[in-house]
Tab-separated table of C-alpha atoms in Angstrom:
chain	number	residue	atom	x	y	z
A	1007	MET	CA	13.831	-18.698	11.585
A	1008	ASN	CA	12.830	-21.758	9.572
A	1009	LEU	CA	13.914	-22.438	5.996
A	1010	VAL	CA	12.486	-25.103	3.683
A	1011	VAL	CA	13.907	-25.738	0.195
A	1012	ASP	CA	12.342	-27.849	-2.555
A	1013	GLY	CA	14.035	-27.638	-5.933
A	1014	GLU	CA	13.829	-24.050	-7.226
A	1015	TRP	CA	11.528	-22.976	-4.367
A	1016	ALA	CA	12.335	-21.885	-0.814
A	1017	ALA	CA	10.126	-20.754	2.052
A	1018	ILE	CA	11.315	-18.899	5.122
A	1019	GLU	CA	9.421	-18.121	8.325
A	1020	TRP	CA	10.784	-15.268	10.435
A	1021	THR	CA	10.150	-13.228	13.585
A	1022	ASP	CA	11.417	-9.674	14.093
A	1023	PRO	CA	12.778	-8.380	17.445
A	1024	ALA	CA	9.296	-7.073	18.426
A	1025	GLY	CA	7.743	-10.522	17.932
A	1026	PHE	CA	6.087	-9.784	14.586
A	1027	ARG	CA	5.977	-12.911	12.400
A	1028	GLY	CA	5.846	-13.425	8.673
A	1029	CYS	CA	6.981	-15.667	5.854
A	1030	GLY	CA	8.452	-15.387	2.394
A	1031	PHE	CA	8.476	-17.625	-0.660
A	1032	PHE	CA	11.243	-17.491	-3.244
A	1033	ARG	CA	11.931	-19.119	-6.595
A	1034	VAL	CA	15.652	-19.253	-7.402
A	1035	VAL	CA	16.939	-19.898	-10.931
A	1036	ASP	CA	20.650	-19.787	-11.822
A	1037	ASP	CA	21.453	-18.412	-8.339
A	1038	LEU	CA	19.057	-15.455	-8.797
A	1039	ILE	CA	15.733	-14.836	-7.062
A	1040	VAL	CA	13.205	-14.626	-9.899
A	1041	THR	CA	10.010	-14.685	-7.814
A	1042	GLN	CA	9.404	-13.464	-4.262
A	1043	ARG	CA	6.234	-13.192	-2.177
A	1044	GLY	CA	5.892	-12.137	1.458
A	1045	TYR	CA	3.013	-12.607	3.868
A	1046	TRP	CA	2.229	-11.427	7.393
A	1047	ASP	CA	-0.701	-10.989	9.765
A	1048	SER	CA	-1.878	-7.411	9.150
A	1049	ALA	CA	-3.740	-7.270	12.496
A	1050	GLN	CA	-0.526	-8.192	14.303
A	1051	LEU	CA	1.441	-5.679	12.206
A	1052	ASN	CA	-1.017	-2.922	13.146
A	1053	GLU	CA	-0.735	-3.889	16.824
A	1054	ILE	CA	3.086	-3.974	16.922
A	1055	HIS	CA	3.900	-1.230	14.388
A	1056	PRO	CA	0.851	1.114	14.215
A	1057	ASP	CA	2.942	3.978	12.803
A	1058	VAL	CA	3.953	1.835	9.797
A	1059	HIS	CA	0.632	0.151	9.080
A	1060	GLY	CA	-1.632	3.178	9.657
A	1061	ALA	CA	-3.856	2.621	12.676
A	1062	SER	CA	-7.415	3.911	12.374
């Protein structure tokens, strides 16, 4: 897992036990997360977790 912090913003890159990778971006104000966004590779998600993503 990698974490980068710049002022109010933080970015984290993660990998789950199955090898699926993603990242999240957070804005923290007064010790509270006020904005959060998450991203992942949907093709990889479908490959690793087809029951969650809905394989066609």
